[in-house]
PDB file of C-alpha atoms in Angstrom:
ATOM      1  CA  MET A 864     -30.206-151.133 101.901  1.00  0.00           C
ATOM      2  CA  LYS A 865     -31.185-152.118 105.273  1.00  0.00           C
ATOM      3  CA  LYS A 866     -31.465-149.131 107.379  1.00  0.00           C
ATOM      4  CA  GLN A 867     -29.537-149.035 110.573  1.00  0.00           C
ATOM      5  CA  LEU A 868     -31.205-150.231 114.231  1.00  0.00           C
ATOM      6  CA  PHE A 869     -30.081-149.681 117.875  1.00  0.00           C
ATOM      7  CA  LEU A 870     -30.771-152.504 120.171  1.00  0.00           C
ATOM      8  CA  LEU A 871     -29.575-152.825 123.837  1.00  0.00           C
ATOM      9  CA  PHE A 872     -27.485-155.084 123.666  1.00  0.00           C
ATOM     10  CA  THR A 873     -22.744-155.128 123.638  1.00  0.00           C
ATOM     11  CA  SER A 874     -20.532-157.480 122.148  1.00  0.00           C
ATOM     12  CA  VAL A 875     -17.151-158.744 123.345  1.00  0.00           C
ATOM     13  CA  ILE A 876     -14.901-160.678 121.389  1.00  0.00           C
ATOM     14  CA  LEU A 877     -12.561-163.019 123.485  1.00  0.00           C
ATOM     15  CA  PHE A 878      -9.525-164.807 121.800  1.00  0.00           C
ATOM     16  CA  SER A 879      -6.705-167.556 121.613  1.00  0.00           C
ATOM     17  CA  SER A 880      -3.736-166.996 119.512  1.00  0.00           C
ATOM     18  CA  CYS A 881       0.090-167.533 119.485  1.00  0.00           C
ATOM     19  CA  SER A 882       2.749-165.387 117.976  1.00  0.00           C
ATOM     20  CA  ASN A 883       6.688-165.968 117.443  1.00  0.00           C
ATOM     21  CA  ASP A 884       7.125-162.057 118.145  1.00  0.00           C
ATOM     22  CA  ASP A 885       7.035-161.095 122.116  1.00  0.00           C
ATOM     23  CA  ASN A 886       4.921-158.002 121.495  1.00  0.00           C
ATOM     24  CA  GLN A 887       1.526-159.585 120.473  1.00  0.00           C
ATOM     25  CA  ALA A 888      -0.158-156.002 120.013  1.00  0.00           C
ATOM     26  CA  GLU A 889       2.680-155.634 116.717  1.00  0.00           C
ATOM     27  CA  SER A 890       2.200-158.908 115.499  1.00  0.00           C
ATOM     28  CA  ILE A 891      -0.748-161.809 115.118  1.00  0.00           C
ATOM     29  CA  VAL A 892       1.253-164.748 113.915  1.00  0.00           C
ATOM     30  CA  SER A 893      -1.465-167.554 114.335  1.00  0.00           C
ATOM     31  CA  VAL A 894      -4.936-167.784 115.925  1.00  0.00           C
ATOM     32  CA  SER A 895      -6.973-170.388 116.577  1.00  0.00           C
ATOM     33  CA  SER A 896     -10.259-169.720 118.446  1.00  0.00           C
ATOM     34  CA  MET A 897     -12.123-166.891 118.950  1.00  0.00           C
ATOM     35  CA  VAL A 898     -15.429-166.644 121.040  1.00  0.00           C
ATOM     36  CA  ARG A 899     -17.519-163.403 120.815  1.00  0.00           C
ATOM     37  CA  LYS A 900     -20.735-163.081 123.704  1.00  0.00           C
ATOM     38  CA  SER A 901     -23.321-160.556 123.275  1.00  0.00           C
ATOM     39  CA  TYR A 902     -24.831-159.350 126.271  1.00  0.00           C
ATOM     40  CA  ASN A 903     -27.942-156.958 127.493  1.00  0.00           C
ATOM     41  CA  THR A 904     -26.013-153.873 128.953  1.00  0.00           C
ATOM     42  CA  THR A 905     -29.024-153.627 131.236  1.00  0.00           C
ATOM     43  CA  THR A 906     -28.931-156.353 133.107  1.00  0.00           C
ATOM     44  CA  GLY A 907     -25.570-157.694 132.413  1.00  0.00           C
ATOM     45  CA  GLU A 908     -27.037-161.208 130.943  1.00  0.00           C
ATOM     46  CA  THR A 909     -25.124-163.445 128.376  1.00  0.00           C
ATOM     47  CA  LEU A 910     -27.173-163.560 125.323  1.00  0.00           C
ATOM     48  CA  ALA A 911     -25.721-165.463 122.651  1.00  0.00           C
ATOM     49  CA  THR A 912     -21.998-166.857 122.184  1.00  0.00           C
ATOM     50  CA  THR A 913     -20.319-167.728 119.383  1.00  0.00           C
ATOM     51  CA  VAL A 914     -17.076-169.885 119.313  1.00  0.00           C
ATOM     52  CA  TYR A 915     -15.305-170.080 116.274  1.00  0.00           C
ATOM     53  CA  GLU A 916     -12.981-172.681 115.301  1.00  0.00           C
ATOM     54  CA  ILE A 917      -9.879-171.665 113.012  1.00  0.00           C
ATOM     55  CA  SER A 918      -6.915-172.809 110.979  1.00  0.00           C
ATOM     56  CA  ASP A 919      -4.562-170.881 108.946  1.00  0.00           C
ATOM     57  CA  ASN A 920      -5.986-167.766 110.038  1.00  0.00           C
ATOM     58  CA  LYS A 921      -9.245-168.961 107.914  1.00  0.00           C
ATOM     59  CA  ILE A 922     -12.722-169.149 110.009  1.00  0.00           C
ATOM     60  CA  GLN A 923     -13.393-173.320 109.317  1.00  0.00           C
ATOM     61  CA  SER A 924     -16.555-173.344 111.617  1.00  0.00           C
ATOM     62  CA  THR A 925     -18.672-171.337 114.344  1.00  0.00           C
ATOM     63  CA  HIS A 926     -20.875-172.752 116.983  1.00  0.00           C
ATOM     64  CA  SER A 927     -23.303-170.400 118.250  1.00  0.00           C
ATOM     65  CA  SER A 928     -26.080-170.723 121.222  1.00  0.00           C
ATOM     66  CA  SER A 929     -28.743-168.509 122.765  1.00  0.00           C
ATOM     67  CA  SER A 930     -30.092-167.995 125.803  1.00  0.00           C
ATOM     68  CA  VAL A 931     -32.802-165.669 124.399  1.00  0.00           C
ATOM     69  CA  THR A 932     -34.227-169.071 122.275  1.00  0.00           C
ATOM     70  CA  SER A 933     -32.262-171.613 122.992  1.00  0.00           C
ATOM     71  CA  ASP A 934     -31.423-172.529 119.268  1.00  0.00           C
ATOM     72  CA  ILE A 935     -28.231-174.215 118.926  1.00  0.00           C
ATOM     73  CA  SER A 936     -26.691-172.712 115.349  1.00  0.00           C
ATOM     74  CA  ASN A 937     -23.641-173.885 113.271  1.00  0.00           C
ATOM     75  CA  SER A 938     -21.821-172.730 110.401  1.00  0.00           C
ATOM     76  CA  VAL A 939     -19.090-175.090 107.985  1.00  0.00           C
ATOM     77  CA  TYR A 940     -16.562-172.796 105.939  1.00  0.00           C
ATOM     78  CA  THR A 941     -15.613-174.119 102.837  1.00  0.00           C
ATOM     79  CA  TYR A 942     -12.659-173.031 100.835  1.00  0.00           C
ATOM     80  CA  SER A 943     -11.666-173.941  97.250  1.00  0.00           C
ATOM     81  CA  GLY A 944      -7.572-172.907  97.236  1.00  0.00           C
ATOM     82  CA  ASP A 945      -7.277-169.323  98.901  1.00  0.00           C
ATOM     83  CA  ARG A 946     -10.696-168.156  98.462  1.00  0.00           C
ATOM     84  CA  LEU A 947     -13.772-168.762 100.674  1.00  0.00           C
ATOM     85  CA  SER A 948     -16.426-170.774  97.979  1.00  0.00           C
ATOM     86  CA  SER A 949     -19.275-171.883 100.284  1.00  0.00           C
ATOM     87  CA  ILE A 950     -20.602-171.579 103.999  1.00  0.00           C
ATOM     88  CA  GLU A 951     -23.583-174.213 105.640  1.00  0.00           C
ATOM     89  CA  ASN A 952     -25.709-172.680 108.025  1.00  0.00           C
ATOM     90  CA  SER A 953     -27.844-174.535 110.247  1.00  0.00           C
ATOM     91  CA  ARG A 954     -29.900-174.432 113.470  1.00  0.00           C
ATOM     92  CA  ASN A 955     -30.750-177.025 115.848  1.00  0.00           C
ATOM     93  CA  GLY A 956     -29.199-179.926 113.538  1.00  0.00           C
ATOM     94  CA  ILE A 957     -31.187-178.681 110.474  1.00  0.00           C
ATOM     95  CA  VAL A 958     -29.704-176.817 107.741  1.00  0.00           C
ATOM     96  CA  THR A 959     -31.634-173.455 106.521  1.00  0.00           C
ATOM     97  CA  SER A 960     -29.132-171.588 104.106  1.00  0.00           C
ATOM     98  CA  LYS A 961     -26.320-171.933 102.161  1.00  0.00           C
ATOM     99  CA  ASN A 962     -24.171-169.393 100.707  1.00  0.00           C
ATOM    100  CA  TYR A 963     -21.772-169.527  97.818  1.00  0.00           C
ATOM    101  CA  LEU A 964     -19.165-167.232  96.524  1.00  0.00           C
ATOM    102  CA  LEU A 965     -17.994-167.202  92.483  1.00  0.00           C
ATOM    103  CA  TYR A 966     -14.869-165.366  91.242  1.00  0.00           C
ATOM    104  CA  ASN A 967     -13.607-165.093  87.995  1.00  0.00           C
ATOM    105  CA  SER A 968     -10.293-165.902  85.564  1.00  0.00           C
ATOM    106  CA  ALA A 969      -9.258-162.873  87.677  1.00  0.00           C
ATOM    107  CA  ASN A 970     -10.254-163.905  91.059  1.00  0.00           C
ATOM    108  CA  LYS A 971     -12.017-161.019  91.533  1.00  0.00           C
ATOM    109  CA  LEU A 972     -15.701-161.989  93.142  1.00  0.00           C
ATOM    110  CA  VAL A 973     -18.397-161.536  90.822  1.00  0.00           C
ATOM    111  CA  GLU A 974     -21.717-163.715  92.767  1.00  0.00           C
ATOM    112  CA  TYR A 975     -22.028-164.446  96.299  1.00  0.00           C
ATOM    113  CA  ARG A 976     -25.659-166.488  96.572  1.00  0.00           C
ATOM    114  CA  THR A 977     -27.961-167.314  99.482  1.00  0.00           C
ATOM    115  CA  GLU A 978     -30.356-170.287  98.746  1.00  0.00           C
ATOM    116  CA  VAL A 979     -32.724-170.462 101.971  1.00  0.00           C
ATOM    117  CA  LEU A 980     -34.087-174.122 102.756  1.00  0.00           C
ATOM    118  CA  ASN A 981     -37.047-175.204 104.464  1.00  0.00           C
ATOM    119  CA  PRO A 982     -36.474-178.364 106.823  1.00  0.00           C
ATOM    120  CA  GLY A 983     -37.162-180.752 104.326  1.00  0.00           C
ATOM    121  CA  GLY A 984     -34.148-179.109 102.226  1.00  0.00           C
ATOM    122  CA  ALA A 985     -35.431-177.573  99.379  1.00  0.00           C
ATOM    123  CA  ILE A 986     -35.444-174.157  98.282  1.00  0.00           C
ATOM    124  CA  THR A 987     -38.080-171.527  99.257  1.00  0.00           C
ATOM    125  CA  LEU A 988     -35.353-168.066  98.448  1.00  0.00           C
ATOM    126  CA  ILE A 989     -32.477-167.052  96.902  1.00  0.00           C
ATOM    127  CA  ASN A 990     -30.806-164.142  97.384  1.00  0.00           C
ATOM    128  CA  LYS A 991     -27.751-162.961  94.670  1.00  0.00           C
ATOM    129  CA  GLN A 992     -25.596-159.764  94.991  1.00  0.00           C
ATOM    130  CA  THR A 993     -23.468-159.748  91.249  1.00  0.00           C
ATOM    131  CA  PHE A 994     -20.527-157.812  90.863  1.00  0.00           C
ATOM    132  CA  THR A 995     -19.466-156.292  87.546  1.00  0.00           C
ATOM    133  CA  HIS A 996     -15.461-155.201  87.529  1.00  0.00           C
ATOM    134  CA  THR A 997     -14.728-151.957  85.697  1.00  0.00           C
ATOM    135  CA  PRO A 998     -11.903-149.653  85.526  1.00  0.00           C
ATOM    136  CA  ASN A 999     -14.564-146.863  86.652  1.00  0.00           C
ATOM    137  CA  GLY A1000     -15.329-149.161  89.445  1.00  0.00           C
ATOM    138  CA  ILE A1001     -17.892-151.999  90.704  1.00  0.00           C
ATOM    139  CA  THR A1002     -21.598-152.323  90.495  1.00  0.00           C
ATOM    140  CA  SER A1003     -23.606-154.577  91.884  1.00  0.00           C
ATOM    141  CA  GLN A1004     -26.684-155.530  91.839  1.00  0.00           C
ATOM    142  CA  TRP A1005     -29.013-157.499  94.078  1.00  0.00           C
ATOM    143  CA  THR A1006     -31.829-159.802  93.056  1.00  0.00           C
ATOM    144  CA  ARG A1007     -34.130-162.458  94.804  1.00  0.00           C
ATOM    145  CA  SER A1008     -36.148-164.852  93.916  1.00  0.00           C
ATOM    146  CA  ASN A1009     -39.148-167.297  94.966  1.00  0.00           C
ATOM    147  CA  ASP A1010     -38.876-169.844  92.138  1.00  0.00           C
ATOM    148  CA  ASN A1011     -35.710-171.786  92.986  1.00  0.00           C
ATOM    149  CA  GLY A1012     -33.958-169.343  90.316  1.00  0.00           C
ATOM    150  CA  THR A1013     -36.352-169.570  87.335  1.00  0.00           C
ATOM    151  CA  THR A1014     -36.788-165.277  87.785  1.00  0.00           C
ATOM    152  CA  PHE A1015     -35.240-162.806  89.752  1.00  0.00           C
ATOM    153  CA  SER A1016     -36.645-159.278  90.738  1.00  0.00           C
ATOM    154  CA  LEU A1017     -34.586-156.690  90.948  1.00  0.00           C
ATOM    155  CA  ILE A1018     -33.845-155.504  94.904  1.00  0.00           C
ATOM    156  CA  SER A1019     -31.196-152.608  94.525  1.00  0.00           C
ATOM    157  CA  SER A1020     -28.587-151.706  92.231  1.00  0.00           C
ATOM    158  CA  THR A1021     -25.569-150.085  93.861  1.00  0.00           C
ATOM    159  CA  GLN A1022     -22.025-149.056  92.743  1.00  0.00           C
ATOM    160  CA  ILE A1023     -18.921-149.446  94.536  1.00  0.00           C
ATOM    161  CA  THR A1024     -15.357-147.782  94.540  1.00  0.00           C
ATOM    162  CA  LEU A1025     -12.349-148.881  96.292  1.00  0.00           C
ATOM    163  CA  ASP A1026      -8.866-147.767  96.216  1.00  0.00           C
ATOM    164  CA  SER A1027      -5.629-149.607  95.547  1.00  0.00           C
ATOM    165  CA  ASN A1028      -5.325-151.045  98.556  1.00  0.00           C
ATOM    166  CA  ASP A1029      -9.241-152.577  98.604  1.00  0.00           C
ATOM    167  CA  ASN A1030     -10.695-149.689 100.947  1.00  0.00           C
ATOM    168  CA  GLN A1031     -14.725-149.115 100.178  1.00  0.00           C
ATOM    169  CA  THR A1032     -14.401-145.568  99.938  1.00  0.00           C
ATOM    170  CA  PHE A1033     -17.539-144.684  98.060  1.00  0.00           C
ATOM    171  CA  LEU A1034     -20.781-146.274  97.542  1.00  0.00           C
ATOM    172  CA  GLU A1035     -24.043-145.565  95.441  1.00  0.00           C
ATOM    173  CA  ASP A1036     -27.047-147.767  96.330  1.00  0.00           C
ATOM    174  CA  TYR A1037     -31.018-147.570  94.786  1.00  0.00           C
ATOM    175  CA  ASP A1038     -33.157-149.337  96.234  1.00  0.00           C
ATOM    176  CA  ASN A1039     -35.402-150.477  93.885  1.00  0.00           C
ATOM    177  CA  ILE A1040     -38.886-151.605  96.418  1.00  0.00           C
ATOM    178  CA  ASN A1041     -38.815-147.863  98.112  1.00  0.00           C
ATOM    179  CA  ASN A1042     -36.969-145.731  95.300  1.00  0.00           C
ATOM    180  CA  GLU A1043     -34.390-144.508  97.618  1.00  0.00           C
ATOM    181  CA  THR A1044     -31.205-143.598  96.596  1.00  0.00           C
ATOM    182  CA  ASN A1045     -28.251-143.476  99.604  1.00  0.00           C
ATOM    183  CA  GLN A1046     -24.598-142.700  99.657  1.00  0.00           C
ATOM    184  CA  ILE A1047     -21.785-143.743 101.677  1.00  0.00           C
ATOM    185  CA  LYS A1048     -18.609-141.948 102.178  1.00  0.00           C
ATOM    186  CA  LYS A1049     -15.722-143.912 103.704  1.00  0.00           C
ATOM    187  CA  ILE A1050     -12.396-142.050 105.011  1.00  0.00           C
ATOM    188  CA  TYR A1051      -9.106-144.246 105.695  1.00  0.00           C
ATOM    189  CA  ASP A1052      -6.028-143.309 107.725  1.00  0.00           C
ATOM    190  CA  SER A1053      -2.750-144.706 106.390  1.00  0.00           C
ATOM    191  CA  ASN A1054      -3.213-148.150 108.290  1.00  0.00           C
ATOM    192  CA  ASN A1055      -6.564-148.410 106.446  1.00  0.00           C
ATOM    193  CA  ASN A1056      -8.979-148.161 109.521  1.00  0.00           C
ATOM    194  CA  ILE A1057     -12.110-146.530 108.700  1.00  0.00           C
ATOM    195  CA  VAL A1058     -11.522-143.252 110.600  1.00  0.00           C
ATOM    196  CA  THR A1059     -14.886-141.537 109.525  1.00  0.00           C
ATOM    197  CA  GLU A1060     -18.483-142.835 107.620  1.00  0.00           C
ATOM    198  CA  GLU A1061     -20.928-140.533 106.839  1.00  0.00           C
ATOM    199  CA  PHE A1062     -24.229-141.461 105.407  1.00  0.00           C
ATOM    200  CA  TYR A1063     -26.424-139.811 103.026  1.00  0.00           C
ATOM    201  CA  ASN A1064     -30.000-139.741 101.811  1.00  0.00           C
ATOM    202  CA  VAL A1065     -30.192-138.555  98.576  1.00  0.00           C
ATOM    203  CA  GLU A1066     -32.997-136.073  97.405  1.00  0.00           C
ATOM    204  CA  ASN A1067     -33.827-134.902  94.020  1.00  0.00           C
ATOM    205  CA  ASN A1068     -29.921-135.640  93.130  1.00  0.00           C
ATOM    206  CA  ASN A1069     -28.577-133.718  96.313  1.00  0.00           C
ATOM    207  CA  PRO A1070     -27.049-135.899  98.773  1.00  0.00           C
ATOM    208  CA  ILE A1071     -28.280-134.772 102.368  1.00  0.00           C
ATOM    209  CA  LEU A1072     -25.791-135.967 105.144  1.00  0.00           C
ATOM    210  CA  ALA A1073     -27.779-138.269 107.610  1.00  0.00           C
ATOM    211  CA  MET A1074     -25.475-139.481 109.472  1.00  0.00           C
ATOM    212  CA  THR A1075     -21.616-139.830 110.854  1.00  0.00           C
ATOM    213  CA  ASN A1076     -19.398-142.523 112.378  1.00  0.00           C
ATOM    214  CA  THR A1077     -16.131-141.342 113.795  1.00  0.00           C
ATOM    215  CA  VAL A1078     -13.689-143.443 115.226  1.00  0.00           C
ATOM    216  CA  THR A1079     -10.209-143.543 116.605  1.00  0.00           C
ATOM    217  CA  TYR A1080      -7.746-146.299 117.237  1.00  0.00           C
ATOM    218  CA  ASN A1081      -4.789-147.933 119.240  1.00  0.00           C
ATOM    219  CA  THR A1082      -1.851-149.271 118.139  1.00  0.00           C
ATOM    220  CA  HIS A1083      -3.280-152.677 118.950  1.00  0.00           C
ATOM    221  CA  LYS A1084      -3.695-155.434 116.064  1.00  0.00           C
ATOM    222  CA  ASN A1085      -7.168-156.387 115.868  1.00  0.00           C
ATOM    223  CA  THR A1086      -7.867-159.974 115.838  1.00  0.00           C
ATOM    224  CA  LEU A1087     -11.142-159.799 114.681  1.00  0.00           C
ATOM    225  CA  SER A1088     -10.259-157.848 111.372  1.00  0.00           C
ATOM    226  CA  PHE A1089      -7.209-159.785 110.996  1.00  0.00           C
ATOM    227  CA  VAL A1090      -9.187-163.414 110.916  1.00  0.00           C
ATOM    228  CA  MET A1091     -11.923-161.528 109.014  1.00  0.00           C
ATOM    229  CA  GLU A1092      -9.480-159.865 106.096  1.00  0.00           C
ATOM    230  CA  LYS A1093      -7.580-163.886 105.740  1.00  0.00           C
ATOM    231  CA  THR A1094     -11.355-165.268 105.416  1.00  0.00           C
ATOM    232  CA  TYR A1095     -12.698-163.522 103.155  1.00  0.00           C
ATOM    233  CA  GLY A1096     -10.013-161.354 101.903  1.00  0.00           C
ATOM    234  CA  ARG A1097     -10.212-157.738 101.916  1.00  0.00           C
ATOM    235  CA  ASP A1098     -11.715-157.051  98.655  1.00  0.00           C
ATOM    236  CA  VAL A1099     -14.409-159.199  98.987  1.00  0.00           C
ATOM    237  CA  LEU A1100     -15.505-157.589 102.740  1.00  0.00           C
ATOM    238  CA  MET A1101     -15.491-154.067 101.187  1.00  0.00           C
ATOM    239  CA  LEU A1102     -17.476-155.977  98.314  1.00  0.00           C
ATOM    240  CA  LEU A1103     -20.287-157.539 100.973  1.00  0.00           C
ATOM    241  CA  TYR A1104     -19.990-154.571 103.572  1.00  0.00           C
ATOM    242  CA  PRO A1105     -23.182-153.181 102.417  1.00  0.00           C
ATOM    243  CA  TYR A1106     -24.688-155.983 102.713  1.00  0.00           C
ATOM    244  CA  ALA A1107     -23.878-156.854 106.205  1.00  0.00           C
ATOM    245  CA  GLY A1108     -27.289-154.328 107.416  1.00  0.00           C
ATOM    246  CA  GLY A1109     -25.754-154.842 111.205  1.00  0.00           C
ATOM    247  CA  ALA A1110     -27.165-152.540 114.011  1.00  0.00           C
ATOM    248  CA  ILE A1111     -25.569-149.802 114.802  1.00  0.00           C
ATOM    249  CA  ASN A1112     -23.832-151.102 118.179  1.00  0.00           C
ATOM    250  CA  ASN A1113     -23.069-153.864 116.343  1.00  0.00           C
ATOM    251  CA  ILE A1114     -20.045-151.426 115.527  1.00  0.00           C
ATOM    252  CA  ASP A1115     -19.442-153.015 112.174  1.00  0.00           C
ATOM    253  CA  VAL A1116     -16.033-150.836 111.261  1.00  0.00           C
ATOM    254  CA  LYS A1117     -14.282-153.564 113.832  1.00  0.00           C
ATOM    255  CA  SER A1118     -14.232-156.156 111.025  1.00  0.00           C
ATOM    256  CA  TYR A1119     -12.490-154.281 108.413  1.00  0.00           C
ATOM    257  CA  SER A1120     -10.309-151.868 110.619  1.00  0.00           C
ATOM    258  CA  PRO A1121      -6.777-153.216 110.896  1.00  0.00           C
ATOM    259  CA  ASN A1122      -5.883-151.642 114.553  1.00  0.00           C
ATOM    260  CA  SER A1123      -8.482-151.733 117.858  1.00  0.00           C
ATOM    261  CA  LEU A1124     -10.823-149.466 118.135  1.00  0.00           C
ATOM    262  CA  ASN A1125     -10.362-147.109 120.897  1.00  0.00           C
ATOM    263  CA  THR A1126     -13.516-144.820 120.857  1.00  0.00           C
ATOM    264  CA  PHE A1127     -16.444-144.876 118.190  1.00  0.00           C
ATOM    265  CA  SER A1128     -19.374-141.990 117.978  1.00  0.00           C
ATOM    266  CA  THR A1129     -22.113-141.283 116.408  1.00  0.00           C
ATOM    267  CA  THR A1130     -24.738-138.773 115.230  1.00  0.00           C
ATOM    268  CA  PHE A1131     -27.349-141.621 115.134  1.00  0.00           C
ATOM    269  CA  GLY A1132     -30.196-140.642 117.869  1.00  0.00           C
ATOM    270  CA  GLU A1133     -28.953-137.176 118.312  1.00  0.00           C
ATOM    271  CA  GLY A1134     -26.136-137.968 120.387  1.00  0.00           C
ATOM    272  CA  LEU A1135     -28.103-140.014 122.979  1.00  0.00           C
ATOM    273  CA  VAL A1136     -26.473-142.892 121.810  1.00  0.00           C
ATOM    274  CA  THR A1137     -22.794-143.483 123.493  1.00  0.00           C
ATOM    275  CA  PHE A1138     -20.676-146.318 123.163  1.00  0.00           C
ATOM    276  CA  SER A1139     -17.524-147.607 125.743  1.00  0.00           C
ATOM    277  CA  ILE A1140     -14.395-149.664 124.502  1.00  0.00           C
ATOM    278  CA  THR A1141     -12.667-151.518 126.701  1.00  0.00           C
ATOM    279  CA  ASN A1142      -9.553-153.094 124.956  1.00  0.00           C
ATOM    280  CA  THR A1143      -7.070-156.096 126.570  1.00  0.00           C
ATOM    281  CA  ALA A1144      -3.780-156.639 124.777  1.00  0.00           C
ATOM    282  CA  ASN A1145      -2.156-160.253 124.472  1.00  0.00           C
ATOM    283  CA  ALA A1146       1.259-160.247 126.487  1.00  0.00           C
ATOM    284  CA  ASN A1147       1.841-163.499 125.427  1.00  0.00           C
TER     285      ASN A1147
END
């Protein structure tokens, strides 16, 4: 599992939305676009801007620009029925990777596959996450191929538990590369917001608490989470959560919690890392 990193930048997300409800904080009916900006918190410089084009509350494409590298990145989302089926990613006009999502007859995610392409369009690397659904939980395996899918090597094995609301409550991951086992436990409130995340390193079958994230919320609806859930489905979001690998300052819970964050605190960095969150409700 990827380690958490801390970087000195922050993100701000702006939304354009329409609602038939006079109280936008209580009802999100339609989102047409979304803008995400990352800033250097020391200089105030805008590092990157991503514009999300949205239809039927689902992401259709993204367009990103970076002031650091001058790169222009684009992603195009494709759906099969109500389910996301693929994402094509390009940089400066050249396709760099493709993501494919496969489902079983019960419409459950069984494979998430990423193909990395060279400038000529040939596949150079394949990452594949497979999911086996059982009454006792979900088993996932992350495998990788360097020979266009002829052979795959095992990177990690993961056991995932989802509750009746498709909230990921427990995860245990065995890293085959580093021979490490990690666990994550999550607690949710009555609105399916993540209020506590506990990260454990397992040594000699003994879980040792390494980090805790604690989150509080206000009553406003979280437009980012709303769009992400409409795009992927909550069950798929929770299965892919372990592979997000976001830096601690990305505050990944904002993509999964239905209400807007009020505070976020972490024991990462022995209390030296702090966050300030500002929310602006749409009064239209």
